[in-house]
Short mmCIF file of C-alpha atoms in Angstrom, two decimals:
data_model
loop_
_atom_site.label_atom_id
_atom_site.label_comp_id
_atom_site.label_asym_id
_atom_site.label_seq_id
_atom_site.Cartn_x
_atom_site.Cartn_y
_atom_site.Cartn_z
CA UNK A 237 -21.21 -26.42 -56.55
CA UNK A 238 -20.09 -29.18 -54.22
CA UNK A 239 -20.97 -32.84 -54.52
CA UNK A 240 -19.89 -35.58 -52.18
CA UNK A 241 -17.18 -37.73 -53.74
CA UNK A 242 -16.17 -40.98 -52.19
CA UNK A 243 -12.87 -42.79 -52.47
CA UNK A 244 -9.23 -41.86 -51.57
CA UNK A 245 -9.46 -43.10 -47.96
CA UNK A 246 -6.63 -45.40 -48.18
CA UNK A 247 -4.55 -42.74 -49.98
CA UNK A 248 -5.39 -40.11 -47.34
CA UNK A 249 -4.31 -42.52 -44.54
CA UNK A 250 -1.05 -43.22 -46.35
CA UNK A 251 -0.44 -39.55 -46.99
CA UNK A 252 -0.85 -38.82 -43.34
CA UNK A 253 1.56 -41.72 -42.33
CA UNK A 254 4.03 -40.50 -44.86
CA UNK A 255 3.70 -36.79 -43.49
CA UNK A 256 4.63 -38.29 -40.06
CA UNK A 257 7.66 -39.92 -41.38
CA UNK A 258 8.67 -36.83 -43.55
CA UNK A 259 8.05 -34.60 -40.39
CA UNK A 260 10.39 -36.84 -38.33
CA UNK A 261 12.99 -36.51 -41.11
CA UNK A 262 16.23 -38.59 -41.13
CA UNK A 263 16.13 -40.92 -37.98
CA UNK A 264 19.77 -40.35 -37.67
CA UNK A 265 19.19 -36.77 -36.78
CA UNK A 266 17.92 -36.39 -33.20
CA UNK A 267 14.25 -35.43 -32.86
CA UNK A 268 13.37 -31.93 -31.90
CA UNK A 269 11.30 -31.52 -28.63
CA UNK A 270 8.58 -28.77 -28.33
CA UNK A 271 10.58 -27.32 -25.23
CA UNK A 272 13.59 -27.05 -27.73
CA UNK A 273 11.26 -25.06 -30.12
CA UNK A 274 9.90 -22.87 -27.44
CA UNK A 275 13.42 -22.06 -25.85
CA UNK A 276 15.54 -21.85 -29.06
CA UNK A 277 12.95 -20.94 -31.89
CA UNK A 278 11.13 -18.37 -29.37
CA UNK A 279 10.36 -15.79 -32.13
CA UNK A 280 8.58 -18.58 -34.34
CA UNK A 281 6.40 -19.52 -31.29
CA UNK A 282 5.85 -15.95 -30.34
CA UNK A 283 4.53 -15.26 -33.89
CA UNK A 284 2.23 -18.30 -33.84
CA UNK A 285 0.82 -17.16 -30.42
CA UNK A 286 0.29 -13.57 -31.76
CA UNK A 287 -1.50 -14.62 -35.01
CA UNK A 288 -3.04 -17.70 -33.38
CA UNK A 289 -4.61 -15.17 -30.87
CA UNK A 290 -3.70 -17.54 -27.99
CA UNK A 291 -0.97 -17.03 -25.45
CA UNK A 292 0.59 -20.43 -24.58
CA UNK A 293 4.17 -20.86 -25.50
CA UNK A 294 4.13 -24.70 -25.01
CA UNK A 295 1.12 -25.13 -27.30
CA UNK A 296 2.56 -22.88 -30.03
CA UNK A 297 5.80 -24.72 -29.88
CA UNK A 298 3.95 -28.03 -30.28
CA UNK A 299 2.00 -26.61 -33.20
CA UNK A 300 5.22 -25.48 -34.83
CA UNK A 301 6.48 -28.96 -34.66
CA UNK A 302 3.41 -30.56 -35.84
CA UNK A 303 3.15 -28.19 -38.79
CA UNK A 304 6.92 -28.90 -39.69
CA UNK A 305 7.75 -25.27 -39.22
CA UNK A 306 5.02 -23.89 -41.55
CA UNK A 307 3.81 -20.99 -39.11
CA UNK A 308 0.53 -20.27 -40.95
CA UNK A 309 -0.48 -24.01 -40.53
CA UNK A 310 0.73 -23.67 -36.93
CA UNK A 311 -1.63 -20.56 -36.39
CA UNK A 312 -4.40 -22.54 -37.88
CA UNK A 313 -3.73 -25.32 -35.41
CA UNK A 314 -3.74 -23.09 -32.50
CA UNK A 315 -7.14 -21.34 -33.70
CA UNK A 316 -8.68 -24.77 -34.01
CA UNK A 317 -7.64 -25.77 -30.42
CA UNK A 318 -8.97 -22.62 -28.86
CA UNK A 319 -12.45 -23.52 -30.05
CA UNK A 320 -12.40 -26.61 -27.87
CA UNK A 321 -12.13 -24.54 -24.47
CA UNK A 322 -14.70 -22.76 -22.48
CA UNK A 323 -14.22 -18.98 -22.19
CA UNK A 324 -13.78 -18.07 -18.36
CA UNK A 325 -14.07 -14.25 -19.08
CA UNK A 326 -12.15 -11.01 -19.97
CA UNK A 327 -8.93 -9.97 -18.29
CA UNK A 328 -8.37 -6.65 -16.35
CA UNK A 329 -6.71 -4.55 -19.15
CA UNK A 330 -3.02 -5.06 -18.98
CA UNK A 331 -0.83 -2.11 -17.82
CA UNK A 332 2.12 -1.77 -20.13
CA UNK A 333 3.64 0.97 -17.86
CA UNK A 334 4.08 -1.79 -15.21
CA UNK A 335 6.14 -4.02 -17.55
CA UNK A 336 9.37 -5.77 -16.45
CA UNK A 337 11.16 -4.15 -19.24
CA UNK A 338 13.66 -6.38 -21.25
CA UNK A 339 13.92 -3.85 -24.23
CA UNK A 340 12.85 -0.15 -24.60
CA UNK A 341 13.90 2.06 -27.18
CA UNK A 342 12.79 5.48 -28.49
CA UNK A 343 13.52 7.23 -31.78
CA UNK A 344 12.14 10.55 -30.53
CA UNK A 345 13.80 11.08 -27.25
CA UNK A 346 17.39 10.40 -26.58
CA UNK A 347 17.37 10.78 -22.73
CA UNK A 348 14.06 9.61 -21.54
CA UNK A 349 13.13 8.74 -17.89
CA UNK A 350 14.01 5.18 -17.42
CA UNK A 351 16.60 5.06 -20.27
CA UNK A 352 16.92 3.14 -23.31
CA UNK A 353 17.81 -0.63 -23.15
CA UNK A 354 18.59 -2.58 -26.28
CA UNK A 355 17.89 -5.99 -24.87
CA UNK A 356 18.17 -9.10 -26.89
CA UNK A 357 17.96 -7.60 -30.50
CA UNK A 358 19.27 -8.41 -34.00
CA UNK A 359 19.63 -4.51 -34.36
CA UNK A 360 23.29 -3.61 -35.06
CA UNK A 361 24.24 -7.23 -36.01
CA UNK A 362 26.01 -7.64 -39.29
CA UNK A 363 23.69 -10.12 -40.70
CA UNK A 364 26.43 -12.36 -41.57
CA UNK A 365 25.71 -16.12 -41.32
CA UNK A 366 27.30 -17.20 -38.07
CA UNK A 367 28.99 -20.73 -38.69
CA UNK A 368 30.19 -20.89 -35.34
CA UNK A 369 26.39 -21.78 -34.26
CA UNK A 370 26.82 -24.67 -36.49
CA UNK A 371 30.13 -25.73 -34.95
CA UNK A 372 28.83 -25.35 -31.39
CA UNK A 373 30.95 -22.54 -30.13
CA UNK A 374 30.69 -21.39 -26.49
CA UNK A 375 28.43 -18.48 -25.57
CA UNK A 376 30.03 -15.26 -24.58
CA UNK A 377 29.68 -14.47 -20.85
CA UNK A 378 26.29 -13.28 -19.63
CA UNK A 379 26.30 -9.49 -19.51
CA UNK A 380 25.45 -8.27 -16.05
CA UNK A 381 25.24 -4.54 -14.89
CA UNK A 382 26.11 -3.70 -11.32
CA UNK A 383 22.61 -2.79 -10.02
CA UNK A 384 22.52 0.29 -7.59
CA UNK A 385 20.53 -0.42 -4.42
CA UNK A 386 17.18 0.97 -4.29
CA UNK A 387 14.16 0.93 -6.64
CA UNK A 388 14.89 1.20 -10.40
CA UNK A 389 13.84 4.29 -12.09
CA UNK A 390 10.36 3.97 -13.45
CA UNK A 391 9.87 3.99 -17.24
CA UNK A 392 6.76 5.97 -18.06
CA UNK A 393 5.20 5.59 -21.27
CA UNK A 394 6.98 8.12 -23.70
CA UNK A 395 3.56 9.45 -25.00
CA UNK A 396 3.05 10.81 -21.38
CA UNK A 397 6.25 13.04 -21.45
CA UNK A 398 4.76 15.80 -23.46
CA UNK A 399 1.34 15.50 -22.05
CA UNK A 400 1.32 18.86 -20.46
CA UNK A 401 1.70 20.73 -23.69
CA UNK A 402 -0.79 18.33 -25.44
CA UNK A 403 1.53 18.31 -28.43
CA UNK A 404 0.86 14.62 -28.58
CA UNK A 405 -2.86 13.82 -28.65
CA UNK A 406 -4.19 11.89 -25.37
CA UNK A 407 -6.16 8.71 -25.59
CA UNK A 408 -9.67 9.21 -24.30
CA UNK A 409 -11.09 6.89 -21.62
CA UNK A 410 -14.73 6.76 -21.05
CA UNK A 411 -16.05 7.11 -17.38
CA UNK A 412 -18.12 4.08 -17.44
CA UNK A 413 -15.96 1.56 -19.02
CA UNK A 414 -17.61 -1.22 -21.01
CA UNK A 415 -15.69 -4.39 -21.84
CA UNK A 416 -14.20 -4.30 -25.40
CA UNK A 417 -16.20 -5.78 -28.22
CA UNK A 418 -15.07 -9.09 -29.27
CA UNK A 419 -14.80 -9.95 -32.94
CA UNK A 420 -14.43 -13.66 -32.05
CA UNK A 421 -18.08 -13.43 -30.59
CA UNK A 422 -19.67 -10.67 -32.76
CA UNK A 423 -19.08 -10.38 -36.35
CA UNK A 424 -17.64 -6.96 -37.63
CA UNK A 425 -19.63 -4.58 -39.56
CA UNK A 426 -18.16 -1.69 -41.12
CA UNK A 427 -17.29 1.09 -40.16
CA UNK A 428 -15.55 -0.76 -37.36
CA UNK A 429 -14.76 0.48 -33.98
CA UNK A 430 -11.07 1.19 -33.06
CA UNK A 431 -11.27 -1.60 -30.43
CA UNK A 432 -12.40 -4.05 -33.11
CA UNK A 433 -9.76 -2.72 -35.50
CA UNK A 434 -6.87 -3.25 -32.92
CA UNK A 435 -8.17 -6.76 -32.06
CA UNK A 436 -8.00 -7.64 -35.72
CA UNK A 437 -4.66 -6.24 -36.37
CA UNK A 438 -3.16 -7.86 -33.27
CA UNK A 439 -4.06 -11.32 -34.71
CA UNK A 440 -3.42 -10.17 -38.33
CA UNK A 441 -0.78 -11.61 -40.61
CA UNK A 442 2.67 -9.93 -40.05
CA UNK A 443 3.59 -10.04 -43.75
CA UNK A 444 0.48 -8.34 -44.82
CA UNK A 445 0.52 -5.80 -42.25
CA UNK A 446 4.26 -5.26 -42.82
CA UNK A 447 3.57 -4.73 -46.57
CA UNK A 448 0.73 -2.34 -45.79
CA UNK A 449 2.80 -0.24 -43.29
CA UNK A 450 5.49 -0.11 -45.75
CA UNK A 451 3.23 1.20 -48.39
CA UNK A 452 2.22 4.10 -46.17
CA UNK A 453 5.99 4.96 -45.85
CA UNK A 454 6.25 4.74 -49.60
CA UNK A 455 3.39 7.44 -50.16
CA UNK A 456 0.18 5.32 -50.22
CA UNK A 457 -1.46 7.20 -47.41
CA UNK A 458 1.58 8.80 -45.83
CA UNK A 459 1.43 9.33 -42.03
CA UNK A 460 4.98 10.77 -41.33
CA UNK A 461 5.66 8.29 -38.47
CA UNK A 462 8.29 8.31 -35.72
CA UNK A 463 8.85 5.29 -33.23
CA UNK A 464 7.93 7.12 -29.99
CA UNK A 465 8.85 4.04 -28.13
CA UNK A 466 9.08 0.22 -28.45
CA UNK A 467 9.00 -1.71 -25.24
CA UNK A 468 9.06 -5.49 -24.75
CA UNK A 469 8.94 -7.50 -21.48
CA UNK A 470 6.65 -9.25 -19.13
CA UNK A 471 3.37 -7.81 -17.85
CA UNK A 472 1.20 -9.19 -15.04
CA UNK A 473 -2.28 -10.44 -16.08
CA UNK A 474 -5.29 -10.33 -13.75
CA UNK A 475 -8.65 -11.70 -14.06
CA UNK A 476 -11.68 -11.23 -11.85
CA UNK A 477 -13.54 -14.52 -11.41
CA UNK A 478 -16.97 -14.28 -10.07
CA UNK A 479 -16.16 -17.03 -7.33
CA UNK A 480 -13.98 -14.57 -5.46
CA UNK A 481 -15.04 -11.14 -6.73
CA UNK A 482 -11.43 -9.69 -6.70
CA UNK A 483 -8.61 -9.42 -9.25
CA UNK A 484 -6.63 -12.75 -9.19
CA UNK A 485 -3.11 -12.58 -10.48
CA UNK A 486 -2.69 -15.26 -13.27
CA UNK A 487 0.95 -14.80 -13.84
CA UNK A 488 2.94 -12.89 -16.47
CA UNK A 489 2.92 -12.80 -20.17
CA UNK A 490 5.61 -11.42 -22.67
CA UNK A 491 4.30 -8.63 -24.87
CA UNK A 492 5.53 -6.19 -27.34
CA UNK A 493 4.18 -2.62 -27.55
CA UNK A 494 4.88 0.06 -30.25
CA UNK A 495 3.75 3.88 -29.72
CA UNK A 496 3.93 5.38 -33.23
CA UNK A 497 3.83 9.24 -33.20
CA UNK A 498 2.65 10.81 -36.31
CA UNK A 499 2.80 14.52 -37.71
CA UNK A 500 -0.57 16.02 -38.09
CA UNK A 501 -1.27 19.48 -39.48
CA UNK A 502 -4.54 19.95 -37.85
CA UNK A 503 -7.96 19.99 -39.43
CA UNK A 504 -11.20 21.89 -38.53
CA UNK A 505 -11.03 22.63 -34.81
CA UNK A 506 -8.08 20.25 -34.19
CA UNK A 507 -4.95 22.13 -33.73
CA UNK A 508 -1.68 20.91 -35.30
CA UNK A 509 -0.30 18.28 -32.96
CA UNK A 510 1.33 14.86 -33.11
CA UNK A 511 -1.28 11.92 -33.52
CA UNK A 512 -0.77 8.28 -32.47
CA UNK A 513 -0.88 4.72 -33.89
CA UNK A 514 -0.73 1.82 -31.57
CA UNK A 515 0.51 -1.73 -31.61
CA UNK A 516 0.38 -4.38 -28.91
CA UNK A 517 1.27 -8.04 -29.68
CA UNK A 518 1.86 -11.31 -27.69
CA UNK A 519 5.51 -12.26 -27.53
CA UNK A 520 8.60 -10.59 -28.98
CA UNK A 521 7.20 -9.46 -32.27
CA UNK A 522 8.74 -6.06 -32.82
CA UNK A 523 8.28 -5.94 -36.52
CA UNK A 524 4.61 -6.97 -36.08
CA UNK A 525 3.98 -4.35 -33.39
CA UNK A 526 5.57 -1.67 -35.69
CA UNK A 527 3.50 -2.53 -38.62
CA UNK A 528 0.36 -2.78 -36.51
CA UNK A 529 0.89 0.85 -35.21
CA UNK A 530 1.42 2.15 -38.62
CA UNK A 531 -1.71 0.49 -39.93
CA UNK A 532 -3.76 1.37 -36.91
CA UNK A 533 -2.81 5.06 -37.80
CA UNK A 534 -3.47 4.76 -41.37
CA UNK A 535 -6.82 3.52 -40.63
CA UNK A 536 -7.63 6.69 -38.58
CA UNK A 537 -7.31 8.56 -41.93
CA UNK A 538 -11.38 9.23 -42.07
CA UNK A 539 -11.53 10.22 -38.45
CA UNK A 540 -8.52 12.84 -38.96
CA UNK A 541 -9.95 13.99 -42.23
CA UNK A 542 -7.04 12.88 -44.52
CA UNK A 543 -8.55 9.94 -46.49
CA UNK A 544 -7.02 9.55 -49.84
CA UNK A 545 -8.23 6.06 -50.87
CA UNK A 546 -4.74 4.52 -50.07
CA UNK A 547 -5.09 0.75 -49.47
CA UNK A 548 -3.83 1.04 -45.88
CA UNK A 549 -6.52 3.55 -45.14
CA UNK A 550 -9.25 1.18 -46.64
CA UNK A 551 -10.76 -0.37 -43.42
CA UNK A 552 -12.83 -2.94 -45.05
CA UNK A 553 -9.92 -3.84 -47.47
CA UNK A 554 -7.47 -4.22 -44.55
CA UNK A 555 -9.48 -5.80 -41.80
CA UNK A 556 -11.09 -8.36 -44.33
CA UNK A 557 -7.83 -9.58 -45.62
CA UNK A 558 -5.52 -9.28 -42.69
CA UNK A 559 -6.36 -12.73 -41.11
CA UNK A 560 -4.11 -15.43 -42.43
CA UNK A 561 -6.34 -18.37 -41.40
CA UNK A 562 -9.31 -16.90 -43.44
CA UNK A 563 -7.09 -16.00 -46.25
CA UNK A 564 -5.33 -19.56 -46.45
CA UNK A 565 -8.61 -21.31 -45.98
CA UNK A 566 -10.15 -19.59 -49.00
CA UNK A 567 -6.99 -19.79 -51.26
CA UNK A 568 -6.30 -23.30 -50.37
CA UNK A 569 -9.84 -24.46 -50.79
CA UNK A 570 -9.05 -24.07 -54.50
CA UNK A 571 -7.28 -27.42 -54.41
CA UNK A 572 -10.06 -29.33 -53.13
CA UNK A 573 -12.24 -31.22 -55.82
CA UNK A 574 -14.09 -28.94 -57.96
CA UNK A 575 -14.82 -31.57 -60.59
CA UNK A 576 -18.55 -30.73 -61.00
CA UNK A 577 -18.06 -26.93 -61.33
CA UNK A 578 -15.29 -27.47 -63.65
CA UNK A 579 -17.34 -29.97 -65.81
CA UNK A 580 -20.12 -27.26 -65.99
CA UNK A 581 -17.55 -24.58 -67.00
CA UNK A 582 -16.10 -27.07 -69.50
CA UNK A 583 -19.76 -27.66 -71.21
CA UNK A 584 -20.05 -23.92 -71.09
CA UNK A 585 -16.89 -23.08 -72.81
CA UNK A 586 -17.65 -25.82 -75.37
CA UNK A 587 -20.97 -24.43 -76.17
CA UNK A 588 -19.47 -20.88 -76.45
CA UNK A 589 -16.96 -22.27 -78.91
CA UNK A 590 -19.66 -23.88 -81.07
CA UNK A 591 -21.46 -20.51 -81.13
CA UNK A 592 -18.27 -18.71 -81.94
CA UNK A 593 -17.54 -21.08 -84.79
CA UNK A 594 -21.06 -20.67 -86.10
CA UNK A 595 -20.65 -16.88 -86.19
CA UNK A 596 -17.35 -17.15 -88.06
CA UNK A 597 -18.51 -19.65 -90.66
CA UNK A 598 -20.74 -17.22 -92.58
CA UNK A 599 -18.07 -14.55 -92.38
CA UNK A 600 -15.46 -16.94 -93.90
CA UNK A 601 -17.84 -17.88 -96.66
CA UNK A 602 -18.27 -14.03 -97.62
CA UNK B 132 -24.02 -17.79 2.18
CA UNK B 133 -20.85 -18.21 0.27
CA UNK B 134 -21.02 -14.73 -1.08
CA UNK B 135 -21.50 -13.39 2.50
CA UNK B 136 -18.38 -15.21 3.52
CA UNK B 137 -16.45 -13.97 0.46
CA UNK B 138 -17.53 -10.39 1.52
CA UNK B 139 -16.08 -11.01 4.93
CA UNK B 140 -12.89 -12.19 3.63
CA UNK B 141 -12.57 -9.65 0.79
CA UNK B 142 -11.93 -6.72 3.26
CA UNK B 143 -9.03 -4.70 1.90
CA UNK B 144 -5.74 -6.07 3.62
CA UNK B 145 -6.90 -9.63 3.37
CA UNK B 146 -7.43 -9.48 -0.28
CA UNK B 147 -4.10 -7.75 -0.89
CA UNK B 148 -2.24 -10.52 1.07
CA UNK B 149 -4.30 -13.18 -0.61
CA UNK B 150 -3.44 -11.75 -4.03
CA UNK B 151 0.16 -11.73 -3.12
CA UNK B 152 0.10 -15.27 -2.11
CA UNK B 153 -1.68 -16.16 -5.43
CA UNK B 154 0.86 -14.25 -7.44
CA UNK B 155 3.51 -16.40 -5.79
CA UNK B 156 1.73 -19.69 -6.61
CA UNK B 157 1.17 -18.52 -10.16
CA UNK B 158 5.00 -17.77 -10.60
CA UNK B 159 6.03 -21.07 -8.89
CA UNK B 160 6.77 -24.34 -10.40
CA UNK B 161 4.87 -27.46 -9.65
CA UNK B 162 7.86 -28.78 -7.66
CA UNK B 163 7.85 -25.50 -5.65
CA UNK B 164 4.26 -26.04 -4.59
CA UNK B 165 4.69 -29.72 -3.91
CA UNK B 166 7.65 -28.87 -1.72
CA UNK B 167 5.53 -26.15 0.09
CA UNK B 168 2.69 -28.53 0.80
CA UNK B 169 5.20 -31.22 2.11
CA UNK B 170 6.68 -28.49 4.34
CA UNK B 171 3.12 -28.03 5.65
CA UNK B 172 3.06 -31.57 6.95
CA UNK B 173 0.24 -33.98 6.58
CA UNK B 174 -2.96 -32.52 5.06
CA UNK B 175 -6.59 -33.00 5.91
CA UNK B 176 -8.79 -34.72 3.21
CA UNK B 177 -9.06 -32.59 -0.06
CA UNK B 178 -12.28 -32.61 -2.08
CA UNK B 179 -12.28 -31.39 -5.67
CA UNK B 180 -15.33 -29.03 -5.98
CA UNK B 181 -14.58 -28.91 -9.63
CA UNK B 182 -12.29 -30.97 -11.50
CA UNK B 183 -9.28 -29.04 -12.48
CA UNK B 184 -9.52 -28.02 -16.12
CA UNK B 185 -8.45 -25.56 -18.78
CA UNK B 186 -10.16 -22.55 -20.11
CA UNK B 187 -9.60 -19.28 -21.86
CA UNK B 188 -9.36 -15.83 -20.70
CA UNK B 189 -9.52 -12.91 -23.28
CA UNK B 190 -6.71 -10.62 -22.52
CA UNK B 191 -7.37 -6.92 -22.89
CA UNK B 192 -5.00 -4.01 -23.51
CA UNK B 193 -5.71 -0.34 -23.89
CA UNK B 194 -5.39 1.66 -27.16
CA UNK B 195 -2.32 3.76 -26.80
CA UNK B 196 -1.49 2.04 -23.61
CA UNK B 197 -3.86 4.11 -21.62
CA UNK B 198 -6.97 4.49 -23.70
CA UNK B 199 -10.20 2.48 -24.10
CA UNK B 200 -9.87 -1.25 -23.71
CA UNK B 201 -9.53 -3.73 -26.59
CA UNK B 202 -8.84 -7.39 -26.96
CA UNK B 203 -5.24 -8.54 -27.65
CA UNK B 204 -6.06 -12.34 -27.73
CA UNK B 205 -6.85 -15.11 -25.62
CA UNK B 206 -4.70 -17.15 -23.07
CA UNK B 207 -4.97 -20.55 -21.63
CA UNK B 208 -5.76 -20.73 -18.09
CA UNK B 209 -5.77 -23.74 -15.81
CA UNK B 210 -8.20 -23.50 -12.90
CA UNK B 211 -9.09 -25.63 -9.77
CA UNK B 212 -11.56 -25.35 -6.87
CA UNK B 213 -11.04 -27.54 -3.82
CA UNK B 214 -12.29 -27.86 -0.19
CA UNK B 215 -9.98 -28.92 2.58
CA UNK B 216 -11.70 -30.73 5.51
CA UNK B 217 -14.69 -28.79 5.40
CA UNK B 218 -12.90 -25.52 5.63
CA UNK B 219 -13.02 -22.64 3.14
CA UNK B 220 -13.01 -23.07 -0.60
CA UNK B 221 -9.49 -22.69 -2.28
CA UNK B 222 -9.31 -21.55 -5.76
CA UNK B 223 -6.69 -21.03 -8.34
CA UNK B 224 -6.35 -19.78 -11.90
CA UNK B 225 -2.93 -19.83 -13.73
CA UNK B 226 -1.86 -18.92 -17.09
CA UNK B 227 -1.06 -21.92 -19.05
CA UNK B 228 -2.44 -25.59 -18.87
CA UNK B 229 -0.79 -27.09 -15.89
CA UNK B 230 -3.89 -28.41 -14.06
CA UNK B 231 -1.84 -30.27 -11.49
CA UNK B 232 -0.21 -27.16 -10.50
CA UNK B 233 -3.53 -25.36 -10.30
CA UNK B 234 -4.94 -27.85 -7.95
CA UNK B 235 -1.79 -27.65 -5.56
CA UNK B 236 -2.27 -23.79 -5.61
CA UNK B 237 -6.08 -24.18 -4.76
CA UNK B 238 -5.01 -26.43 -1.92
CA UNK B 239 -2.57 -23.68 -0.73
CA UNK B 240 -5.40 -21.06 -1.12
CA UNK B 241 -7.81 -23.01 1.09
CA UNK B 242 -5.03 -23.55 3.69
CA UNK B 243 -4.11 -19.92 3.58
CA UNK B 244 -7.68 -18.85 4.33
CA UNK B 245 -7.48 -20.73 7.56
CA UNK B 246 -6.01 -17.95 9.86
CA UNK B 247 -4.30 -20.62 12.10
CA UNK B 248 -2.33 -21.94 9.14
CA UNK B 249 -1.86 -18.61 7.26
CA UNK B 250 1.65 -17.84 8.81
CA UNK B 251 2.72 -21.45 8.07
CA UNK B 252 1.67 -21.21 4.41
CA UNK B 253 3.44 -17.91 3.97
CA UNK B 254 6.59 -19.40 5.51
CA UNK B 255 6.41 -22.57 3.16
CA UNK B 256 6.22 -20.14 0.16
CA UNK B 257 9.01 -17.96 1.36
CA UNK B 258 11.60 -19.77 -0.71
CA UNK B 259 9.50 -19.31 -3.91
CA UNK B 260 9.22 -15.53 -3.11
CA UNK B 261 13.17 -15.42 -2.69
CA UNK B 262 13.72 -17.32 -5.92
CA UNK B 263 11.31 -15.21 -8.04
CA UNK B 264 12.75 -12.03 -6.77
CA UNK B 265 16.33 -13.40 -7.47
CA UNK B 266 15.33 -14.29 -10.96
CA UNK B 267 13.72 -11.00 -11.70
CA UNK B 268 16.79 -9.22 -10.25
CA UNK B 269 19.16 -11.21 -12.44
CA UNK B 270 17.01 -10.49 -15.46
CA UNK B 271 16.94 -6.80 -14.71
CA UNK B 272 20.80 -6.81 -14.32
CA UNK B 273 21.28 -8.41 -17.58
CA UNK B 274 18.77 -5.99 -19.25
CA UNK B 275 20.58 -3.10 -17.65
CA UNK B 276 23.86 -4.20 -19.18
CA UNK B 277 22.34 -3.17 -22.48
CA UNK B 278 21.48 0.43 -21.48
CA UNK B 279 22.64 3.06 -23.92
CA UNK B 280 24.72 5.83 -22.36
CA UNK B 281 24.47 8.52 -25.02
CA UNK B 282 27.20 11.12 -25.14
CA UNK B 283 27.37 14.07 -27.58
CA UNK B 284 30.42 14.55 -29.59
CA UNK B 285 31.75 17.99 -28.87
CA UNK B 286 32.74 19.82 -32.08
CA UNK B 287 35.92 21.91 -31.85
CA UNK B 288 34.80 24.88 -33.92
CA UNK B 289 33.66 27.30 -31.09
#
């Protein structure tokens, strides 16, 4: 039960003023600018864009600054901001095979058309704290390959390579394509469609999805995954405004895609083949894209006749709890005043205690 | 009537050329577009048909990259619509919130649709085209330096 409580206005004002000063920190240390956060803490802003479900690097960087680096708080700020803007429409689905690739790796094919490029990665670093970064060491020279003349070799999606033998399942694409259902407009009911699941996973909490993906590897709904391909880079985005009636190029955005390929023994009419889980996330969020693809595949357990009750296979459990704005809202609301609820519970416990004592009194007398 | 005009302008080649010009404006900086408009000389009066503002476009992907569409998340989009001296309407939609840049791009779009000015507009945007191509080539060369050249160790036992 909630009852309006007055008082505390001055305390709240002062708390927010204090917050502004603590956010600034020691005035002797230079203030950080959102552009510095966007450029130098890029993976933090990418995570805020992905989970805030809003692509805008400058805005995400400002949110990170405002939230003092609390990324879930920054995601919350971005989600609140989006509610203030009108919806102009839906984009043309982005074509990840047209990506300007900055990183592309495969754990299933060594030599794939277009090759493997590592790009800017933490992989193969030694994970030793680099004190030279603190000392302001010079950067190594920027690596440059000699580019041969002519068009670069295309990099088809790895899942298209074995298509001829249908050893890897194909995605189905309806002839008359309807726009995707939108969970921000129409509430989800269970069972959800794959499109709704993918939208919720794309904006889901990285930590939660990582733990669920990990749980499938440890045996709770095992899916025998291989990374077919991870690619990161810029894709062009197009939108068809009704004013002009053709696809207008809006510019490019950075996305990470993960194609997980999973062993499948076949069931019913379905022959043994590799099945797929998919991850597509704003920004350079490789761990998130991998976790998303593991959980996407795990959530196909019923469709593929392999449901075993593992947490990652439970659609309602996963989708109802993967949104960190919803989760933090409900968990953190517990710190708001519950004085009346608690008073009522206190009275109840006192009464139960009295009844308990009354029952024990005759027993003690015997 | 506007729709009829759109139909006339939306014929194949015209649309592809206009999309190329719009892509250049989307990739350009506000300084680039300012410079292009300065290069185009004194401009006729510009009327804002809609004040430049910011909205959201829901970005779709495809399941598995090539399957049915799903929503990945929204993106901020700045848009503008202008009319230059009773001529055609110019539009712009750009990722981000730079409404000043969107308005300059809408002016450029209006000028481009005037066939007498088209060549001039494309010439004014040529430096942007060159710079974007050079940036993309530089990034591609940096990425290519991280290409893995696998080789298999030959074992000496056979």
